[in-house]
Amino acid sequence: MHLAFEAEDINRAIEDLEKENIPVEPIRVDELTGKRFTFLCDPDDLPLEIYGK
């Protein structure tokens, strides 16, 4: 289980996170929807998902 956030612009969201030195996994593509998504970890090392709109 994880928490997911929808991003209007996934590239911008990743850029903003990386500016804050937050590691983000490479972008993947959801086979069912064709939408792009990625994962990162919160401070407790729990997974968070960013899903492109």
CSV table of C-alpha atoms in Angstrom, one decimal:
chain,number,residue,atom,x,y,z
A,1,MET,CA,0.0,0.0,0.0
A,2,HIS,CA,1.1,3.5,-0.7
A,3,LEU,CA,-0.2,7.0,-1.1
A,4,ALA,CA,-0.4,8.5,-4.7
A,5,PHE,CA,-0.6,12.0,-5.9
A,6,GLU,CA,-1.7,13.2,-9.3
A,7,ALA,CA,0.6,15.7,-11.0
A,8,GLU,CA,-0.5,18.1,-13.7
A,9,ASP,CA,3.1,18.0,-15.0
A,10,ILE,CA,5.1,15.0,-13.8
A,11,ASN,CA,8.4,16.3,-15.2
A,12,ARG,CA,8.0,19.5,-13.2
A,13,ALA,CA,7.1,17.6,-10.1
A,14,ILE,CA,10.3,15.5,-10.4
A,15,GLU,CA,12.4,18.5,-11.1
A,16,ASP,CA,11.1,20.2,-8.0
A,17,LEU,CA,11.8,17.2,-5.8
A,18,GLU,CA,15.3,16.7,-7.2
A,19,LYS,CA,16.0,20.4,-6.5
A,20,GLU,CA,15.4,19.5,-2.9
A,21,ASN,CA,17.7,16.5,-3.1
A,22,ILE,CA,14.8,14.0,-2.9
A,23,PRO,CA,15.7,10.9,-4.9
A,24,VAL,CA,13.0,9.8,-7.4
A,25,GLU,CA,12.9,6.5,-9.3
A,26,PRO,CA,13.0,6.6,-13.1
A,27,ILE,CA,9.6,7.3,-14.8
A,28,ARG,CA,7.6,4.2,-15.8
A,29,VAL,CA,4.5,3.9,-18.0
A,30,ASP,CA,1.3,2.3,-16.7
A,31,GLU,CA,0.4,-0.4,-19.2
A,32,LEU,CA,-3.3,0.0,-18.6
A,33,THR,CA,-3.6,3.7,-18.9
A,34,GLY,CA,-0.5,4.8,-20.8
A,35,LYS,CA,0.1,7.4,-18.1
A,36,ARG,CA,3.6,8.1,-16.7
A,37,PHE,CA,4.4,7.6,-13.0
A,38,THR,CA,7.2,7.4,-10.5
A,39,PHE,CA,7.9,6.6,-6.9
A,40,LEU,CA,9.9,8.2,-4.1
A,41,CYS,CA,10.1,7.6,-0.4
A,42,ASP,CA,8.8,9.8,2.5
A,43,PRO,CA,11.1,10.5,5.5
A,44,ASP,CA,10.0,7.2,7.1
A,45,ASP,CA,11.0,5.4,4.0
A,46,LEU,CA,7.4,4.6,2.9
A,47,PRO,CA,6.6,4.7,-0.8
A,48,LEU,CA,4.9,7.7,-2.4
A,49,GLU,CA,3.7,7.7,-6.0
A,50,ILE,CA,3.4,10.6,-8.4
A,51,TYR,CA,1.1,9.8,-11.3
A,52,GLY,CA,0.9,12.0,-14.4
A,53,LYS,CA,-2.5,13.5,-15.3
